[in-house]
Amino acid sequence: MQIFLHSIQGVVIIIVMIAVGYLLATWGWFNDDSTKLVARLVTQIALPAYMIATITKDFTAHKLLATLPGLRFPILNMAILFGLSFGVMRALNIRKSHRGLFSSMFLNSNTVFIGLPINEALFGNSALPYVLVYYMANTTIFWTLGVYLIQRDGVQATKFDWKQTVQKIFSPPLLGFMIGVVLVLLRLQLPDFLMQDFTYIGGMTVPLSMIFIGISMANAGLSSMRLNRDSIGILLGRFIFAPVLMTLMLMPMALPVEMKQVFILQSAMPVMTNAPVVAKLYGADADYAAVMVTETTLLSLIVIPILMFVVQSNLIS
């Protein structure tokens, strides 16, 4: 019961911050430009600073190197989900205009805007290397395979832009992670005043991420939520197939328990907030993607405490 209550407490912290963003958006505090500004502040300023400050303060070269082999598990998990998505599409008879988006949302999860704050609330800074390993796999697959799948749903043929894709993969958060790793591996220490700046700026990451999710929910509109074949398939993929597959892969492995817990939780995160943006860019059904972001984010607040109770039980060791 104590484990479950701890999980609930961690999620309630997140819910309160999301509620702040939702209420401020409904009161007219944000327009499209200010919403984009919040997202840019998180991804391009706060999160890279958070990566550098946390990694260089809390981790050793040995611990960081020990996490990198774990990269194979999220990659394998998403590869299996990709194949499984086609079977689910056929079973549910998903409309052709949604199939690319369906596959992309089925296999990719929101590892930063939701995954990072959730894992930090539940495990603390010790979970960060595992969160980032999953993030590396997830962001690479989304901006390659995921974007390609969404493009297939577009109203016109679009050439795949490798230069833009590489820029998206090597985003500021990943570059911040890489800088932090290099500093740790080379045993280099930044000046105290600079580390303090990174700490203060990085401290904006979690609250701004949650406020952004609240704004996104308000913009999508809770009345737009609906339960149909297209949404049921995504909910099954995000909250049933992904964590079950990850659990089956990790249970027999001799890995740190916290790595297993973080990977299972990361696999069951909501749909990526980038999905509606990419869908709109390529002429796919952006409204469908936005609704699925909202539905899965809301339901994750119920699923995560249950899943957390399971992964912290003796079943996962």
PDB file of C-alpha atoms in Angstrom:
ATOM      1  CA  MET A   1       0.000   0.000   0.000  1.00  0.00           C
ATOM      2  CA  GLN A   2       2.875   2.370   0.768  1.00  0.00           C
ATOM      3  CA  ILE A   3       4.251   1.834  -2.746  1.00  0.00           C
ATOM      4  CA  PHE A   4       0.871   2.603  -4.278  1.00  0.00           C
ATOM      5  CA  LEU A   5       0.456   5.748  -2.160  1.00  0.00           C
ATOM      6  CA  HIS A   6       3.935   6.912  -3.185  1.00  0.00           C
ATOM      7  CA  SER A   7       2.972   6.385  -6.835  1.00  0.00           C
ATOM      8  CA  ILE A   8      -0.253   8.331  -6.352  1.00  0.00           C
ATOM      9  CA  GLN A   9       1.647  11.163  -4.671  1.00  0.00           C
ATOM     10  CA  GLY A  10       4.121  11.374  -7.541  1.00  0.00           C
ATOM     11  CA  VAL A  11       1.310  11.530 -10.091  1.00  0.00           C
ATOM     12  CA  VAL A  12      -0.671  14.105  -8.059  1.00  0.00           C
ATOM     13  CA  ILE A  13       2.366  16.408  -8.182  1.00  0.00           C
ATOM     14  CA  ILE A  14       2.222  16.146 -11.967  1.00  0.00           C
ATOM     15  CA  ILE A  15      -1.573  16.591 -12.123  1.00  0.00           C
ATOM     16  CA  VAL A  16      -1.431  19.851 -10.144  1.00  0.00           C
ATOM     17  CA  MET A  17       1.095  21.373 -12.570  1.00  0.00           C
ATOM     18  CA  ILE A  18      -0.906  20.180 -15.590  1.00  0.00           C
ATOM     19  CA  ALA A  19      -4.041  21.695 -14.034  1.00  0.00           C
ATOM     20  CA  VAL A  20      -2.265  25.054 -13.703  1.00  0.00           C
ATOM     21  CA  GLY A  21      -1.461  25.045 -17.426  1.00  0.00           C
ATOM     22  CA  TYR A  22      -4.989  23.923 -18.318  1.00  0.00           C
ATOM     23  CA  LEU A  23      -6.672  26.618 -16.211  1.00  0.00           C
ATOM     24  CA  LEU A  24      -4.384  29.406 -17.413  1.00  0.00           C
ATOM     25  CA  ALA A  25      -5.067  28.379 -21.020  1.00  0.00           C
ATOM     26  CA  THR A  26      -8.835  28.365 -20.497  1.00  0.00           C
ATOM     27  CA  TRP A  27      -8.542  31.833 -18.916  1.00  0.00           C
ATOM     28  CA  GLY A  28      -6.874  33.108 -22.080  1.00  0.00           C
ATOM     29  CA  TRP A  29      -3.327  33.517 -20.813  1.00  0.00           C
ATOM     30  CA  PHE A  30      -1.792  31.772 -23.829  1.00  0.00           C
ATOM     31  CA  ASN A  31      -2.092  32.157 -27.587  1.00  0.00           C
ATOM     32  CA  ASP A  32      -0.362  30.093 -30.293  1.00  0.00           C
ATOM     33  CA  ASP A  33       2.830  32.148 -30.085  1.00  0.00           C
ATOM     34  CA  SER A  34       3.142  31.922 -26.304  1.00  0.00           C
ATOM     35  CA  THR A  35       2.426  28.175 -26.378  1.00  0.00           C
ATOM     36  CA  LYS A  36       5.228  27.686 -28.906  1.00  0.00           C
ATOM     37  CA  LEU A  37       7.478  29.811 -26.706  1.00  0.00           C
ATOM     38  CA  VAL A  38       6.866  27.544 -23.694  1.00  0.00           C
ATOM     39  CA  ALA A  39       7.718  24.468 -25.777  1.00  0.00           C
ATOM     40  CA  ARG A  40      10.880  26.114 -27.118  1.00  0.00           C
ATOM     41  CA  LEU A  41      11.968  27.215 -23.640  1.00  0.00           C
ATOM     42  CA  VAL A  42      11.682  23.629 -22.427  1.00  0.00           C
ATOM     43  CA  THR A  43      13.301  21.819 -25.340  1.00  0.00           C
ATOM     44  CA  GLN A  44      15.968  24.337 -26.368  1.00  0.00           C
ATOM     45  CA  ILE A  45      16.927  26.061 -23.104  1.00  0.00           C
ATOM     46  CA  ALA A  46      15.734  24.426 -19.878  1.00  0.00           C
ATOM     47  CA  LEU A  47      16.111  20.741 -20.768  1.00  0.00           C
ATOM     48  CA  PRO A  48      19.677  20.958 -22.171  1.00  0.00           C
ATOM     49  CA  ALA A  49      20.731  22.908 -19.051  1.00  0.00           C
ATOM     50  CA  TYR A  50      18.991  20.303 -16.862  1.00  0.00           C
ATOM     51  CA  MET A  51      20.874  17.508 -18.639  1.00  0.00           C
ATOM     52  CA  ILE A  52      24.282  19.142 -18.163  1.00  0.00           C
ATOM     53  CA  ALA A  53      23.706  20.141 -14.528  1.00  0.00           C
ATOM     54  CA  THR A  54      22.232  16.826 -13.380  1.00  0.00           C
ATOM     55  CA  ILE A  55      24.613  14.500 -15.215  1.00  0.00           C
ATOM     56  CA  THR A  56      27.774  16.309 -14.165  1.00  0.00           C
ATOM     57  CA  LYS A  57      26.658  16.577 -10.505  1.00  0.00           C
ATOM     58  CA  ASP A  58      25.090  13.176  -9.879  1.00  0.00           C
ATOM     59  CA  PHE A  59      26.825  10.620 -12.110  1.00  0.00           C
ATOM     60  CA  THR A  60      30.163   8.950 -12.638  1.00  0.00           C
ATOM     61  CA  ALA A  61      31.759   7.709 -15.839  1.00  0.00           C
ATOM     62  CA  HIS A  62      31.262   4.105 -14.722  1.00  0.00           C
ATOM     63  CA  LYS A  63      27.545   4.535 -14.114  1.00  0.00           C
ATOM     64  CA  LEU A  64      26.940   6.306 -17.416  1.00  0.00           C
ATOM     65  CA  LEU A  65      28.837   3.709 -19.457  1.00  0.00           C
ATOM     66  CA  ALA A  66      26.952   0.928 -17.691  1.00  0.00           C
ATOM     67  CA  THR A  67      23.605   2.298 -18.936  1.00  0.00           C
ATOM     68  CA  LEU A  68      24.429   2.453 -22.667  1.00  0.00           C
ATOM     69  CA  PRO A  69      24.008  -1.307 -23.410  1.00  0.00           C
ATOM     70  CA  GLY A  70      20.411  -0.887 -22.235  1.00  0.00           C
ATOM     71  CA  LEU A  71      19.709   1.019 -25.459  1.00  0.00           C
ATOM     72  CA  ARG A  72      18.905  -2.264 -27.202  1.00  0.00           C
ATOM     73  CA  PHE A  73      15.781  -2.861 -25.111  1.00  0.00           C
ATOM     74  CA  PRO A  74      13.728   0.203 -26.124  1.00  0.00           C
ATOM     75  CA  ILE A  75      14.818  -0.264 -29.744  1.00  0.00           C
ATOM     76  CA  LEU A  76      13.714  -3.901 -29.756  1.00  0.00           C
ATOM     77  CA  ASN A  77      10.485  -3.021 -27.950  1.00  0.00           C
ATOM     78  CA  MET A  78       9.548  -0.399 -30.537  1.00  0.00           C
ATOM     79  CA  ALA A  79      10.513  -2.678 -33.425  1.00  0.00           C
ATOM     80  CA  ILE A  80       8.129  -5.374 -32.136  1.00  0.00           C
ATOM     81  CA  LEU A  81       5.397  -2.768 -31.564  1.00  0.00           C
ATOM     82  CA  PHE A  82       5.847  -1.575 -35.141  1.00  0.00           C
ATOM     83  CA  GLY A  83       5.186  -5.064 -36.474  1.00  0.00           C
ATOM     84  CA  LEU A  84       2.340  -5.594 -34.034  1.00  0.00           C
ATOM     85  CA  SER A  85       0.652  -2.350 -35.108  1.00  0.00           C
ATOM     86  CA  PHE A  86      -0.147  -3.834 -38.522  1.00  0.00           C
ATOM     87  CA  GLY A  87      -1.959  -6.774 -36.959  1.00  0.00           C
ATOM     88  CA  VAL A  88      -3.950  -4.444 -34.685  1.00  0.00           C
ATOM     89  CA  MET A  89      -4.818  -2.213 -37.655  1.00  0.00           C
ATOM     90  CA  ARG A  90      -6.216  -5.185 -39.558  1.00  0.00           C
ATOM     91  CA  ALA A  91      -8.088  -6.534 -36.546  1.00  0.00           C
ATOM     92  CA  LEU A  92      -9.737  -3.160 -35.867  1.00  0.00           C
ATOM     93  CA  ASN A  93     -10.084  -2.214 -39.551  1.00  0.00           C
ATOM     94  CA  ILE A  94      -8.392   1.164 -39.082  1.00  0.00           C
ATOM     95  CA  ARG A  95      -9.186   3.571 -41.932  1.00  0.00           C
ATOM     96  CA  LYS A  96      -6.448   3.914 -44.546  1.00  0.00           C
ATOM     97  CA  SER A  97      -6.001   7.650 -43.973  1.00  0.00           C
ATOM     98  CA  HIS A  98      -5.017   6.989 -40.347  1.00  0.00           C
ATOM     99  CA  ARG A  99      -2.731   3.982 -40.693  1.00  0.00           C
ATOM    100  CA  GLY A 100       0.599   5.793 -40.786  1.00  0.00           C
ATOM    101  CA  LEU A 101      -0.306   7.968 -37.817  1.00  0.00           C
ATOM    102  CA  PHE A 102      -1.702   4.928 -36.038  1.00  0.00           C
ATOM    103  CA  SER A 103       1.588   3.010 -36.335  1.00  0.00           C
ATOM    104  CA  SER A 104       3.678   6.017 -35.319  1.00  0.00           C
ATOM    105  CA  MET A 105       1.578   6.733 -32.219  1.00  0.00           C
ATOM    106  CA  PHE A 106       1.340   3.024 -31.387  1.00  0.00           C
ATOM    107  CA  LEU A 107       5.121   2.585 -31.010  1.00  0.00           C
ATOM    108  CA  ASN A 108       6.453   5.994 -29.844  1.00  0.00           C
ATOM    109  CA  SER A 109       5.954   7.449 -26.376  1.00  0.00           C
ATOM    110  CA  ASN A 110       6.253  10.866 -24.732  1.00  0.00           C
ATOM    111  CA  THR A 111       9.566  10.265 -22.983  1.00  0.00           C
ATOM    112  CA  VAL A 112      10.404  13.899 -22.132  1.00  0.00           C
ATOM    113  CA  PHE A 113       7.347  16.077 -21.476  1.00  0.00           C
ATOM    114  CA  ILE A 114       5.660  13.335 -19.425  1.00  0.00           C
ATOM    115  CA  GLY A 115       8.270  10.598 -18.966  1.00  0.00           C
ATOM    116  CA  LEU A 116      11.009  12.754 -17.455  1.00  0.00           C
ATOM    117  CA  PRO A 117       8.837  14.495 -14.798  1.00  0.00           C
ATOM    118  CA  ILE A 118       7.052  11.247 -13.870  1.00  0.00           C
ATOM    119  CA  ASN A 119      10.288   9.329 -13.384  1.00  0.00           C
ATOM    120  CA  GLU A 120      11.902  12.198 -11.497  1.00  0.00           C
ATOM    121  CA  ALA A 121       8.882  12.441  -9.187  1.00  0.00           C
ATOM    122  CA  LEU A 122       8.924   8.692  -8.521  1.00  0.00           C
ATOM    123  CA  PHE A 123      12.648   7.856  -8.475  1.00  0.00           C
ATOM    124  CA  GLY A 124      14.571  11.124  -8.199  1.00  0.00           C
ATOM    125  CA  ASN A 125      17.679  12.066 -10.193  1.00  0.00           C
ATOM    126  CA  SER A 126      19.044   8.514 -10.106  1.00  0.00           C
ATOM    127  CA  ALA A 127      16.581   7.596 -12.887  1.00  0.00           C
ATOM    128  CA  LEU A 128      17.929  10.204 -15.326  1.00  0.00           C
ATOM    129  CA  PRO A 129      20.476   8.032 -17.215  1.00  0.00           C
ATOM    130  CA  TYR A 130      17.817   5.387 -17.885  1.00  0.00           C
ATOM    131  CA  VAL A 131      15.292   8.032 -18.943  1.00  0.00           C
ATOM    132  CA  LEU A 132      17.836   9.461 -21.372  1.00  0.00           C
ATOM    133  CA  VAL A 133      18.779   6.087 -22.837  1.00  0.00           C
ATOM    134  CA  TYR A 134      15.115   5.455 -23.644  1.00  0.00           C
ATOM    135  CA  TYR A 135      14.803   9.016 -24.943  1.00  0.00           C
ATOM    136  CA  MET A 136      17.725   8.483 -27.365  1.00  0.00           C
ATOM    137  CA  ALA A 137      16.049   5.425 -28.890  1.00  0.00           C
ATOM    138  CA  ASN A 138      12.579   6.968 -28.940  1.00  0.00           C
ATOM    139  CA  THR A 139      13.511  10.284 -30.529  1.00  0.00           C
ATOM    140  CA  THR A 140      15.653   8.599 -33.208  1.00  0.00           C
ATOM    141  CA  ILE A 141      12.870   6.209 -34.209  1.00  0.00           C
ATOM    142  CA  PHE A 142      10.187   8.920 -34.161  1.00  0.00           C
ATOM    143  CA  TRP A 143      12.101  11.349 -36.387  1.00  0.00           C
ATOM    144  CA  THR A 144      12.951   8.607 -38.898  1.00  0.00           C
ATOM    145  CA  LEU A 145      10.403   5.794 -39.049  1.00  0.00           C
ATOM    146  CA  GLY A 146       7.650   7.688 -37.207  1.00  0.00           C
ATOM    147  CA  VAL A 147       7.790  10.751 -39.458  1.00  0.00           C
ATOM    148  CA  TYR A 148       7.933   8.549 -42.572  1.00  0.00           C
ATOM    149  CA  LEU A 149       4.760   6.748 -41.450  1.00  0.00           C
ATOM    150  CA  ILE A 150       2.956  10.047 -40.820  1.00  0.00           C
ATOM    151  CA  GLN A 151       4.039  11.333 -44.240  1.00  0.00           C
ATOM    152  CA  ARG A 152       2.310   8.353 -45.849  1.00  0.00           C
ATOM    153  CA  ASP A 153      -1.017   9.652 -44.536  1.00  0.00           C
ATOM    154  CA  GLY A 154      -0.430  13.111 -46.020  1.00  0.00           C
ATOM    155  CA  VAL A 155      -2.547  14.526 -48.832  1.00  0.00           C
ATOM    156  CA  GLN A 156       0.454  14.962 -51.096  1.00  0.00           C
ATOM    157  CA  ALA A 157       3.719  13.109 -51.589  1.00  0.00           C
ATOM    158  CA  THR A 158       6.554  14.647 -49.593  1.00  0.00           C
ATOM    159  CA  LYS A 159      10.258  14.021 -50.051  1.00  0.00           C
ATOM    160  CA  PHE A 160      12.005  12.682 -46.966  1.00  0.00           C
ATOM    161  CA  ASP A 161      14.480  15.335 -45.781  1.00  0.00           C
ATOM    162  CA  TRP A 162      17.497  13.613 -44.228  1.00  0.00           C
ATOM    163  CA  LYS A 163      19.155  16.896 -43.233  1.00  0.00           C
ATOM    164  CA  GLN A 164      16.090  18.028 -41.312  1.00  0.00           C
ATOM    165  CA  THR A 165      15.717  14.574 -39.767  1.00  0.00           C
ATOM    166  CA  VAL A 166      19.303  14.555 -38.474  1.00  0.00           C
ATOM    167  CA  GLN A 167      18.762  18.038 -37.009  1.00  0.00           C
ATOM    168  CA  LYS A 168      15.652  16.809 -35.202  1.00  0.00           C
ATOM    169  CA  ILE A 169      17.444  13.740 -33.826  1.00  0.00           C
ATOM    170  CA  PHE A 170      20.431  15.775 -32.613  1.00  0.00           C
ATOM    171  CA  SER A 171      18.132  18.183 -30.832  1.00  0.00           C
ATOM    172  CA  PRO A 172      19.229  20.518 -28.000  1.00  0.00           C
ATOM    173  CA  PRO A 173      18.180  18.008 -25.265  1.00  0.00           C
ATOM    174  CA  LEU A 174      20.264  15.246 -26.818  1.00  0.00           C
ATOM    175  CA  LEU A 175      23.185  17.620 -27.344  1.00  0.00           C
ATOM    176  CA  GLY A 176      22.898  18.675 -23.689  1.00  0.00           C
ATOM    177  CA  PHE A 177      23.002  15.013 -22.712  1.00  0.00           C
ATOM    178  CA  MET A 178      26.060  14.414 -24.896  1.00  0.00           C
ATOM    179  CA  ILE A 179      27.887  17.445 -23.454  1.00  0.00           C
ATOM    180  CA  GLY A 180      27.157  16.235 -19.925  1.00  0.00           C
ATOM    181  CA  VAL A 181      28.454  12.747 -20.751  1.00  0.00           C
ATOM    182  CA  VAL A 182      31.654  14.115 -22.315  1.00  0.00           C
ATOM    183  CA  LEU A 183      32.295  16.303 -19.265  1.00  0.00           C
ATOM    184  CA  VAL A 184      31.853  13.321 -16.936  1.00  0.00           C
ATOM    185  CA  LEU A 185      33.957  10.934 -19.030  1.00  0.00           C
ATOM    186  CA  LEU A 186      36.797  13.460 -19.320  1.00  0.00           C
ATOM    187  CA  ARG A 187      36.419  14.391 -15.635  1.00  0.00           C
ATOM    188  CA  LEU A 188      36.064  18.061 -16.524  1.00  0.00           C
ATOM    189  CA  GLN A 189      34.416  20.455 -14.089  1.00  0.00           C
ATOM    190  CA  LEU A 190      32.612  23.607 -15.154  1.00  0.00           C
ATOM    191  CA  PRO A 191      33.012  26.799 -13.064  1.00  0.00           C
ATOM    192  CA  ASP A 192      30.691  26.927 -10.059  1.00  0.00           C
ATOM    193  CA  PHE A 193      28.830  30.006 -11.294  1.00  0.00           C
ATOM    194  CA  LEU A 194      28.082  28.282 -14.626  1.00  0.00           C
ATOM    195  CA  MET A 195      26.858  25.123 -12.897  1.00  0.00           C
ATOM    196  CA  GLN A 196      24.610  27.257 -10.712  1.00  0.00           C
ATOM    197  CA  ASP A 197      23.164  28.915 -13.808  1.00  0.00           C
ATOM    198  CA  PHE A 198      22.517  25.534 -15.431  1.00  0.00           C
ATOM    199  CA  THR A 199      20.844  24.326 -12.236  1.00  0.00           C
ATOM    200  CA  TYR A 200      18.518  27.334 -12.016  1.00  0.00           C
ATOM    201  CA  ILE A 201      17.612  27.244 -15.718  1.00  0.00           C
ATOM    202  CA  GLY A 202      17.235  23.458 -15.712  1.00  0.00           C
ATOM    203  CA  GLY A 203      14.849  23.762 -12.780  1.00  0.00           C
ATOM    204  CA  MET A 204      12.241  25.150 -15.194  1.00  0.00           C
ATOM    205  CA  THR A 205      12.086  21.865 -17.120  1.00  0.00           C
ATOM    206  CA  VAL A 206       9.526  19.903 -15.127  1.00  0.00           C
ATOM    207  CA  PRO A 207       7.007  22.681 -14.302  1.00  0.00           C
ATOM    208  CA  LEU A 208       7.105  24.181 -17.813  1.00  0.00           C
ATOM    209  CA  SER A 209       6.707  20.718 -19.375  1.00  0.00           C
ATOM    210  CA  MET A 210       3.604  20.047 -17.309  1.00  0.00           C
ATOM    211  CA  ILE A 211       2.158  23.506 -17.964  1.00  0.00           C
ATOM    212  CA  PHE A 212       2.669  22.885 -21.692  1.00  0.00           C
ATOM    213  CA  ILE A 213       0.750  19.599 -21.459  1.00  0.00           C
ATOM    214  CA  GLY A 214      -2.087  21.420 -19.669  1.00  0.00           C
ATOM    215  CA  ILE A 215      -2.169  24.068 -22.404  1.00  0.00           C
ATOM    216  CA  SER A 216      -2.241  21.368 -25.083  1.00  0.00           C
ATOM    217  CA  MET A 217      -5.177  19.668 -23.366  1.00  0.00           C
ATOM    218  CA  ALA A 218      -7.089  22.939 -23.193  1.00  0.00           C
ATOM    219  CA  ASN A 219      -6.400  23.660 -26.864  1.00  0.00           C
ATOM    220  CA  ALA A 220      -7.477  20.181 -27.974  1.00  0.00           C
ATOM    221  CA  GLY A 221     -10.639  20.390 -25.866  1.00  0.00           C
ATOM    222  CA  LEU A 222     -11.718  17.583 -23.559  1.00  0.00           C
ATOM    223  CA  SER A 223     -15.046  17.407 -25.438  1.00  0.00           C
ATOM    224  CA  SER A 224     -13.126  16.118 -28.472  1.00  0.00           C
ATOM    225  CA  MET A 225     -12.259  12.889 -26.669  1.00  0.00           C
ATOM    226  CA  ARG A 226     -14.027   9.870 -28.082  1.00  0.00           C
ATOM    227  CA  LEU A 227     -13.738   6.107 -27.876  1.00  0.00           C
ATOM    228  CA  ASN A 228     -13.687   4.396 -31.270  1.00  0.00           C
ATOM    229  CA  ARG A 229     -11.630   1.827 -33.143  1.00  0.00           C
ATOM    230  CA  ASP A 230      -8.855   4.294 -33.940  1.00  0.00           C
ATOM    231  CA  SER A 231      -8.455   5.371 -30.320  1.00  0.00           C
ATOM    232  CA  ILE A 232      -8.918   1.907 -28.764  1.00  0.00           C
ATOM    233  CA  GLY A 233      -5.997   0.583 -30.808  1.00  0.00           C
ATOM    234  CA  ILE A 234      -3.677   3.369 -29.654  1.00  0.00           C
ATOM    235  CA  LEU A 235      -4.724   2.917 -26.016  1.00  0.00           C
ATOM    236  CA  LEU A 236      -3.992  -0.808 -26.270  1.00  0.00           C
ATOM    237  CA  GLY A 237      -0.589  -0.128 -27.808  1.00  0.00           C
ATOM    238  CA  ARG A 238       0.473   2.541 -25.315  1.00  0.00           C
ATOM    239  CA  PHE A 239      -0.861   1.060 -22.085  1.00  0.00           C
ATOM    240  CA  ILE A 240      -1.058  -2.715 -22.629  1.00  0.00           C
ATOM    241  CA  PHE A 241       1.190  -4.038 -25.413  1.00  0.00           C
ATOM    242  CA  ALA A 242       4.179  -1.703 -24.857  1.00  0.00           C
ATOM    243  CA  PRO A 243       4.649  -2.243 -21.085  1.00  0.00           C
ATOM    244  CA  VAL A 244       3.823  -5.959 -21.268  1.00  0.00           C
ATOM    245  CA  LEU A 245       6.395  -6.508 -24.026  1.00  0.00           C
ATOM    246  CA  MET A 246       9.010  -4.504 -22.152  1.00  0.00           C
ATOM    247  CA  THR A 247       8.326  -6.427 -18.940  1.00  0.00           C
ATOM    248  CA  LEU A 248       8.676  -9.794 -20.690  1.00  0.00           C
ATOM    249  CA  MET A 249      11.994  -8.681 -22.214  1.00  0.00           C
ATOM    250  CA  LEU A 250      13.478  -7.338 -18.985  1.00  0.00           C
ATOM    251  CA  MET A 251      12.335  -9.864 -16.364  1.00  0.00           C
ATOM    252  CA  PRO A 252      14.929 -12.548 -17.202  1.00  0.00           C
ATOM    253  CA  MET A 253      17.761 -10.018 -17.599  1.00  0.00           C
ATOM    254  CA  ALA A 254      20.383  -9.304 -14.930  1.00  0.00           C
ATOM    255  CA  LEU A 255      19.956  -5.530 -14.966  1.00  0.00           C
ATOM    256  CA  PRO A 256      19.564  -2.859 -12.274  1.00  0.00           C
ATOM    257  CA  VAL A 257      16.016  -2.947 -10.928  1.00  0.00           C
ATOM    258  CA  GLU A 258      15.627   0.805 -11.393  1.00  0.00           C
ATOM    259  CA  MET A 259      16.553   0.500 -15.074  1.00  0.00           C
ATOM    260  CA  LYS A 260      13.815  -2.091 -15.523  1.00  0.00           C
ATOM    261  CA  GLN A 261      11.276   0.084 -13.714  1.00  0.00           C
ATOM    262  CA  VAL A 262      12.113   3.200 -15.720  1.00  0.00           C
ATOM    263  CA  PHE A 263      12.080   1.373 -19.068  1.00  0.00           C
ATOM    264  CA  ILE A 264       8.681  -0.189 -18.351  1.00  0.00           C
ATOM    265  CA  LEU A 265       7.226   3.177 -17.336  1.00  0.00           C
ATOM    266  CA  GLN A 266       8.775   4.951 -20.320  1.00  0.00           C
ATOM    267  CA  SER A 267       7.321   2.391 -22.708  1.00  0.00           C
ATOM    268  CA  ALA A 268       3.823   3.133 -21.362  1.00  0.00           C
ATOM    269  CA  MET A 269       3.966   6.914 -21.666  1.00  0.00           C
ATOM    270  CA  PRO A 270       1.326   8.798 -23.726  1.00  0.00           C
ATOM    271  CA  VAL A 271       1.530   9.660 -27.421  1.00  0.00           C
ATOM    272  CA  MET A 272       4.304  12.117 -28.335  1.00  0.00           C
ATOM    273  CA  THR A 273       3.236  15.759 -28.405  1.00  0.00           C
ATOM    274  CA  ASN A 274       5.161  16.126 -31.691  1.00  0.00           C
ATOM    275  CA  ALA A 275       2.723  13.828 -33.521  1.00  0.00           C
ATOM    276  CA  PRO A 276       0.018  16.486 -34.183  1.00  0.00           C
ATOM    277  CA  VAL A 277       2.659  19.003 -35.286  1.00  0.00           C
ATOM    278  CA  VAL A 278       4.207  16.607 -37.811  1.00  0.00           C
ATOM    279  CA  ALA A 279       0.748  15.473 -38.969  1.00  0.00           C
ATOM    280  CA  LYS A 280      -0.279  19.074 -39.666  1.00  0.00           C
ATOM    281  CA  LEU A 281       2.988  19.744 -41.494  1.00  0.00           C
ATOM    282  CA  TYR A 282       2.452  16.858 -43.930  1.00  0.00           C
ATOM    283  CA  GLY A 283      -1.311  17.141 -44.380  1.00  0.00           C
ATOM    284  CA  ALA A 284      -2.276  14.115 -42.274  1.00  0.00           C
ATOM    285  CA  ASP A 285      -5.131  14.156 -39.733  1.00  0.00           C
ATOM    286  CA  ALA A 286      -3.646  16.447 -37.067  1.00  0.00           C
ATOM    287  CA  ASP A 287      -6.945  16.548 -35.132  1.00  0.00           C
ATOM    288  CA  TYR A 288      -6.858  12.765 -34.700  1.00  0.00           C
ATOM    289  CA  ALA A 289      -3.280  12.986 -33.402  1.00  0.00           C
ATOM    290  CA  ALA A 290      -4.156  15.855 -31.023  1.00  0.00           C
ATOM    291  CA  VAL A 291      -7.119  13.914 -29.606  1.00  0.00           C
ATOM    292  CA  MET A 292      -4.904  10.869 -29.005  1.00  0.00           C
ATOM    293  CA  VAL A 293      -2.283  13.005 -27.234  1.00  0.00           C
ATOM    294  CA  THR A 294      -5.012  14.339 -24.940  1.00  0.00           C
ATOM    295  CA  GLU A 295      -6.691  10.956 -24.319  1.00  0.00           C
ATOM    296  CA  THR A 296      -3.491   9.065 -23.602  1.00  0.00           C
ATOM    297  CA  THR A 297      -2.108  11.867 -21.391  1.00  0.00           C
ATOM    298  CA  LEU A 298      -5.266  11.943 -19.271  1.00  0.00           C
ATOM    299  CA  LEU A 299      -5.502   8.161 -19.000  1.00  0.00           C
ATOM    300  CA  SER A 300      -1.802   7.900 -18.151  1.00  0.00           C
ATOM    301  CA  LEU A 301      -2.549   9.679 -14.882  1.00  0.00           C
ATOM    302  CA  ILE A 302      -4.660   6.631 -13.951  1.00  0.00           C
ATOM    303  CA  VAL A 303      -2.449   3.977 -15.549  1.00  0.00           C
ATOM    304  CA  ILE A 304       0.895   5.184 -14.136  1.00  0.00           C
ATOM    305  CA  PRO A 305       0.115   4.644 -10.417  1.00  0.00           C
ATOM    306  CA  ILE A 306      -1.151   1.129 -11.193  1.00  0.00           C
ATOM    307  CA  LEU A 307       1.884   0.364 -13.336  1.00  0.00           C
ATOM    308  CA  MET A 308       4.186   1.855 -10.725  1.00  0.00           C
ATOM    309  CA  PHE A 309       2.703  -0.424  -8.087  1.00  0.00           C
ATOM    310  CA  VAL A 310       3.379  -3.416 -10.347  1.00  0.00           C
ATOM    311  CA  VAL A 311       6.965  -2.500 -11.251  1.00  0.00           C
ATOM    312  CA  GLN A 312       7.916  -1.776  -7.626  1.00  0.00           C
ATOM    313  CA  SER A 313       6.509  -5.080  -6.454  1.00  0.00           C
ATOM    314  CA  ASN A 314       8.613  -8.231  -6.215  1.00  0.00           C
ATOM    315  CA  LEU A 315       7.519  -9.227  -9.731  1.00  0.00           C
ATOM    316  CA  ILE A 316      10.141  -6.938 -11.275  1.00  0.00           C
ATOM    317  CA  SER A 317      13.588  -7.725  -9.912  1.00  0.00           C
TER     318      SER A 317
END
